Short mmCIF file of C-alpha atoms in Angstrom, two decimals:
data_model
loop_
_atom_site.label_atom_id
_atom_site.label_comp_id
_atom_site.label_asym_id
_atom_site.label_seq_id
_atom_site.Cartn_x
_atom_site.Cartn_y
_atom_site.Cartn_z
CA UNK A 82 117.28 137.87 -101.21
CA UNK A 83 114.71 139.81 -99.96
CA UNK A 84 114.22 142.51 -96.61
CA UNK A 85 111.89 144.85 -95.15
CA UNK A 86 112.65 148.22 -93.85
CA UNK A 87 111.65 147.68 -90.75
CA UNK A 88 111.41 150.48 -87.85
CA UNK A 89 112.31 147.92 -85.27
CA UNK A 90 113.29 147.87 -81.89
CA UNK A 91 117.30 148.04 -81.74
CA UNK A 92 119.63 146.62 -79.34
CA UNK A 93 122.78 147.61 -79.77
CA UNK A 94 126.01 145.61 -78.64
CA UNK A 95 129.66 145.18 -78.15
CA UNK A 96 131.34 142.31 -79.58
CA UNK A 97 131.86 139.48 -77.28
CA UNK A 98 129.33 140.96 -74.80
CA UNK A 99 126.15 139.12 -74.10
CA UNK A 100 122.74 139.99 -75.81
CA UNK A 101 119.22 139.59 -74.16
CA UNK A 102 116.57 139.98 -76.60
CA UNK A 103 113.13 140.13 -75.26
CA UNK A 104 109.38 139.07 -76.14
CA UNK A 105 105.96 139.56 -74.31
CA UNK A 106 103.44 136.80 -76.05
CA UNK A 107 99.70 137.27 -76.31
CA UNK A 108 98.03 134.43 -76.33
CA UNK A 109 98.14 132.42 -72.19
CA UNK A 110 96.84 129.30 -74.17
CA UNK A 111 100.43 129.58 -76.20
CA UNK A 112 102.24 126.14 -74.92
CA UNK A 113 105.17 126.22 -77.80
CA UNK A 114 107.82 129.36 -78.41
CA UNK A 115 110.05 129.70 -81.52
CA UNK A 116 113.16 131.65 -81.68
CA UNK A 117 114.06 133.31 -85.57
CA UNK A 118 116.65 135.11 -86.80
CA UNK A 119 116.42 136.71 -90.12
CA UNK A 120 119.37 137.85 -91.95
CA UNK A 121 119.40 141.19 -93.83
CA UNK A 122 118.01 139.76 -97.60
CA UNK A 123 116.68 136.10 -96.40
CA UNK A 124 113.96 134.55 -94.56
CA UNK A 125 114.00 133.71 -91.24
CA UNK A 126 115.61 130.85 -89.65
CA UNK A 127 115.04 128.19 -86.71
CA UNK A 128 116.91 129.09 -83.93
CA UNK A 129 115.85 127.49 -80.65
CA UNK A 130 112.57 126.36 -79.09
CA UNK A 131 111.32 125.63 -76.35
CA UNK A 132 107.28 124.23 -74.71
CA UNK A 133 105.76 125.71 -71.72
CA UNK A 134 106.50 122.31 -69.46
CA UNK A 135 110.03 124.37 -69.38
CA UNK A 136 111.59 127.56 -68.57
CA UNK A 137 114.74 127.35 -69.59
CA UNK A 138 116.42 125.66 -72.56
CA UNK A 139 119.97 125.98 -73.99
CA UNK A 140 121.86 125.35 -77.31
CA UNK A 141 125.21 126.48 -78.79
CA UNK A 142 125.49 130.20 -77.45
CA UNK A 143 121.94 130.52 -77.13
CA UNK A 144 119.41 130.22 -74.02
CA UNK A 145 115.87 130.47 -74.06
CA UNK A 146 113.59 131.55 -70.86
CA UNK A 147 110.58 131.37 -70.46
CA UNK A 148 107.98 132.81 -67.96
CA UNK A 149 104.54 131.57 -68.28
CA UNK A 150 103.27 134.01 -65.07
CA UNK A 151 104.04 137.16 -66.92
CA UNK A 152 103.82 135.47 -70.64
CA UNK A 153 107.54 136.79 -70.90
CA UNK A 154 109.98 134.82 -73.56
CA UNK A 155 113.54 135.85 -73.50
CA UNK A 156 117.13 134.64 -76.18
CA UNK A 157 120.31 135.26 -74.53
CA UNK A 158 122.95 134.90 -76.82
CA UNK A 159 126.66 134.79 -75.17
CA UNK A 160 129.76 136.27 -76.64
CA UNK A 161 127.59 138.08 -79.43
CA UNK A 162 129.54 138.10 -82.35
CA UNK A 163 129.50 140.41 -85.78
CA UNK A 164 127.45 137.22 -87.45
CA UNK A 165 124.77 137.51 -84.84
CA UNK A 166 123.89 140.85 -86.38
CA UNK A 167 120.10 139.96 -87.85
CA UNK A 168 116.69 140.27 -86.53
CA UNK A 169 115.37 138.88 -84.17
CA UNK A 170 111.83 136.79 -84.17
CA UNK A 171 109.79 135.03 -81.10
CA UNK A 172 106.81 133.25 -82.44
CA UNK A 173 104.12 131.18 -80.42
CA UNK A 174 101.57 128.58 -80.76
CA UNK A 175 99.52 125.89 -79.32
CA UNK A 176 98.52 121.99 -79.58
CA UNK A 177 95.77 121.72 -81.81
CA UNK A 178 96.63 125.54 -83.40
CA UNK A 179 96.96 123.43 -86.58
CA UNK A 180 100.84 123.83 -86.66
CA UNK A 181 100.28 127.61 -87.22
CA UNK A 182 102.75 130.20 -85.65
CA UNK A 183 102.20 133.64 -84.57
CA UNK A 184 105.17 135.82 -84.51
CA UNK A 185 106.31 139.16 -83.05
CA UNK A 186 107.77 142.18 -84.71
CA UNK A 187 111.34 141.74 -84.50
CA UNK A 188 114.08 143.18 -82.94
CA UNK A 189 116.68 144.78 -84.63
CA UNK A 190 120.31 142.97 -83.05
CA UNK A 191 123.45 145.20 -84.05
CA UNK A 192 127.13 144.25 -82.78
CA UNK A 193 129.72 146.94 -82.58
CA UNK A 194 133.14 145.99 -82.97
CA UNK B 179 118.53 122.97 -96.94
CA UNK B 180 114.82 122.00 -97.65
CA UNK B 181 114.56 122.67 -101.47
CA UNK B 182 112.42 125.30 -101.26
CA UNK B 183 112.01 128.07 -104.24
CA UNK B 184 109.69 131.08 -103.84
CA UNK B 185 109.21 132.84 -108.07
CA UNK B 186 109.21 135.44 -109.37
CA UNK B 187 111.50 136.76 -106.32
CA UNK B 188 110.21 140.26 -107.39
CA UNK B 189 107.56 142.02 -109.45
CA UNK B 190 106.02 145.16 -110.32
CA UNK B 191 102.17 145.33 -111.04
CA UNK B 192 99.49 147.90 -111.40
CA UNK B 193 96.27 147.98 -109.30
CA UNK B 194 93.59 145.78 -110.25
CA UNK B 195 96.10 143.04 -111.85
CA UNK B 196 96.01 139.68 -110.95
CA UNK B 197 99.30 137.65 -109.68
CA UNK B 198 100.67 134.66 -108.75
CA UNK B 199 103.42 133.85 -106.49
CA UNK B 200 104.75 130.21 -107.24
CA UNK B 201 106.44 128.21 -103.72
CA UNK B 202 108.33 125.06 -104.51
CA UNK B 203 109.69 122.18 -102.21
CA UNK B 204 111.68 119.67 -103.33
CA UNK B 205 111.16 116.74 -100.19
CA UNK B 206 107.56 116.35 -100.42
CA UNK B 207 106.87 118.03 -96.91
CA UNK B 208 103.21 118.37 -96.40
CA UNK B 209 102.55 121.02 -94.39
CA UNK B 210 103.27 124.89 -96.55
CA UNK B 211 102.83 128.21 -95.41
CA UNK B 212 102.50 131.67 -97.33
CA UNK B 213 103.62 134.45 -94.81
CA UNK B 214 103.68 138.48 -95.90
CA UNK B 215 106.06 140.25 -94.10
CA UNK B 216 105.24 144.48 -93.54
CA UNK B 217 106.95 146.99 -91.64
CA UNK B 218 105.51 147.51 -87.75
CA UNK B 219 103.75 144.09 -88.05
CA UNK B 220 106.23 140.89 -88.32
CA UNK B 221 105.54 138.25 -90.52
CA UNK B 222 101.67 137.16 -90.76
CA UNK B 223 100.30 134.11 -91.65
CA UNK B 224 97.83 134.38 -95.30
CA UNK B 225 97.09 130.93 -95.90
CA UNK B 226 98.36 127.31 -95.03
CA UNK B 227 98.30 124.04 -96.65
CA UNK B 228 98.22 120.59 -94.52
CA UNK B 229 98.17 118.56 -98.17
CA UNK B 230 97.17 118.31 -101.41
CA UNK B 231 93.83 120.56 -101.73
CA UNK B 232 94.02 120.91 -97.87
CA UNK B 233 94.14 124.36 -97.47
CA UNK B 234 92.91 127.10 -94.81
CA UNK B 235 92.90 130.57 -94.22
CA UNK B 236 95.46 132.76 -92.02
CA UNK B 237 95.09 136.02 -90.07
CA UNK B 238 95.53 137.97 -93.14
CA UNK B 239 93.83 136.09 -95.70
CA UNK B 240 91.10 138.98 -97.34
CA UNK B 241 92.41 139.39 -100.48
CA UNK B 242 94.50 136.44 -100.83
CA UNK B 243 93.28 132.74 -102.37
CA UNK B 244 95.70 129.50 -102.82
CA UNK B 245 95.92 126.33 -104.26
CA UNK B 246 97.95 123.26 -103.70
CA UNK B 247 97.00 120.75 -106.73
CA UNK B 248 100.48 118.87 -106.06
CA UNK B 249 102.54 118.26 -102.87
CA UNK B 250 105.64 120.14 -103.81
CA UNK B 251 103.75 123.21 -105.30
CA UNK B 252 101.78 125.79 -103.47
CA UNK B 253 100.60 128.70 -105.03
CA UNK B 254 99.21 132.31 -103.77
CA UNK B 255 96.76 134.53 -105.71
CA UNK B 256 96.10 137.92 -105.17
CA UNK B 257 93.19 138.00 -107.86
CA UNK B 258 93.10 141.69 -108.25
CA UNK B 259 96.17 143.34 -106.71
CA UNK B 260 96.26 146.32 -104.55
CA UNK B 261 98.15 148.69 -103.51
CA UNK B 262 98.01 147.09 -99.79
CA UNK B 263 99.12 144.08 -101.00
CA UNK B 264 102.57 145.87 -101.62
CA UNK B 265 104.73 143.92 -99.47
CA UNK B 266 107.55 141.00 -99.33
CA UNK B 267 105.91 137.29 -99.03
CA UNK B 268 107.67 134.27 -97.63
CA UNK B 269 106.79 131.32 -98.48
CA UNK B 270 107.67 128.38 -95.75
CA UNK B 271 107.56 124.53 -95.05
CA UNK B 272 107.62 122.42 -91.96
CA UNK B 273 110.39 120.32 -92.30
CA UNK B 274 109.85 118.33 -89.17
CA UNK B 275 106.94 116.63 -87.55
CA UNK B 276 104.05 118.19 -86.49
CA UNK B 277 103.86 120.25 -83.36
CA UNK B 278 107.03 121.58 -83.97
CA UNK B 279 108.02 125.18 -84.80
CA UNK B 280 110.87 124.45 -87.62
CA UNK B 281 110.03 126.37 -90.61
CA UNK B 282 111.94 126.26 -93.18
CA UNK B 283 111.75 129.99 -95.09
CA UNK B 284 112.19 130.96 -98.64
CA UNK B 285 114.33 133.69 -100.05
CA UNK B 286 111.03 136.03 -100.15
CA UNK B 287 109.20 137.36 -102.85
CA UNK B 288 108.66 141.58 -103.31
CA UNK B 289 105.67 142.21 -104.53
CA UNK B 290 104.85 145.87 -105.55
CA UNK B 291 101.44 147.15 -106.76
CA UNK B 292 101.24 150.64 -108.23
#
């Protein structure tokens, strides 16, 4: 697989504690947020999504808020485990964007044992 | 798992070179994606294909052309490589309807002009 070396953001962790990982989006016409995670050696992958008639949306350990006011998006992730250790992707985009994405830079997400 | 292959997965060129970075999907989804991925900036979006010879440009797209001749291959040119281009590229499909945000990623290709 392939990785970058990337000089990322880091939020460090103790197993089994909770992890808020944090994104400020650009664009106010934005109406539809992506969560990633990318592995160390792979490409990112889907994690949870959520459209701006919401501002709040849960799956299996994660949550995703969003606030619209402050263009703030937000992935808790509860009990963060060793296997949640990746980085960390929002990306945003809007009807009629032509199903293109913009994403941030990543945060780094380490869990100490 | 969408069937998708990104080749070669790495390479080594000089300046000035011309190269081609093959994507290949497996389930005929019709929406592809070529992405580079660089320190400090995330992944950006190069080019995009909504079907066959439907193509457009990306943020990043000086530098870069594509083609998509057949559904399940969609390929990225850098006609004369430099050493900016150095970087990993992801290729990606949209495995779900549109409007939606589920892209599907390759394993990446690193790409490194001398």
């Amino acid at each position: 697989g392939e990785s970058v070396g990337l000089h990322l953001p880091t939020l460090s962790v103790q197993e089994g504690d909770n992890s808020i990982i944090n994104c400020a989006y650009s664009n106010s016409a934005s109406d539809y947020f992506i969560w990633y995670k990318q592995e160390s050696g792979k490409g990112p992958q889907f994690i949870i999504d959520i459209r701006s008639n919401m501002d709040k949306r849960q799956g299996q350990r994660v949550t995703v808020l969003l606030n619209k006011t402050v263009k703030h998006l937000s992935l808790q992730i509860a009990a963060t485990q060793p296997g949640d250790s990746a980085v960390y992707f929002c990306a945003e985009t809007f009807t009629g964007g032509g199903n293109k994405l913009t994403f941030g830079t990543g945060t780094q997400l380490k869990v100490e044992l | 798992d969408a069937g998708i292959t990104q080749s070669p997965r790495h390479k080594v060129t000089e300046t000035g070179t011309p190269v081609t970075l093959r994507c290949h999907q497996t389930e005929n989804h019709r929406y592809m994606y070529w992405y580079r991925q660089d320190p400090g900036h995330g992944l950006r979006l190069i080019h995009y294909s909504y079907g066959v010879k439907d193509t457009d440009k990306g943020e990043v797209s000086d530098g870069y052309s594509v083609s998509r001749s057949k559904t399940e291959d969609f390929l990225l040119t850098l006609e004369s490589a430099t050493s900016s281009q150095t970087s990993v590229y992801f290729c990606a499909i949209m495995t779900s309807g549109a409007n939606t945000g589920e892209l599907f990623f390759g394993e990446g290709s690193r790409l490194t002009v001398l």
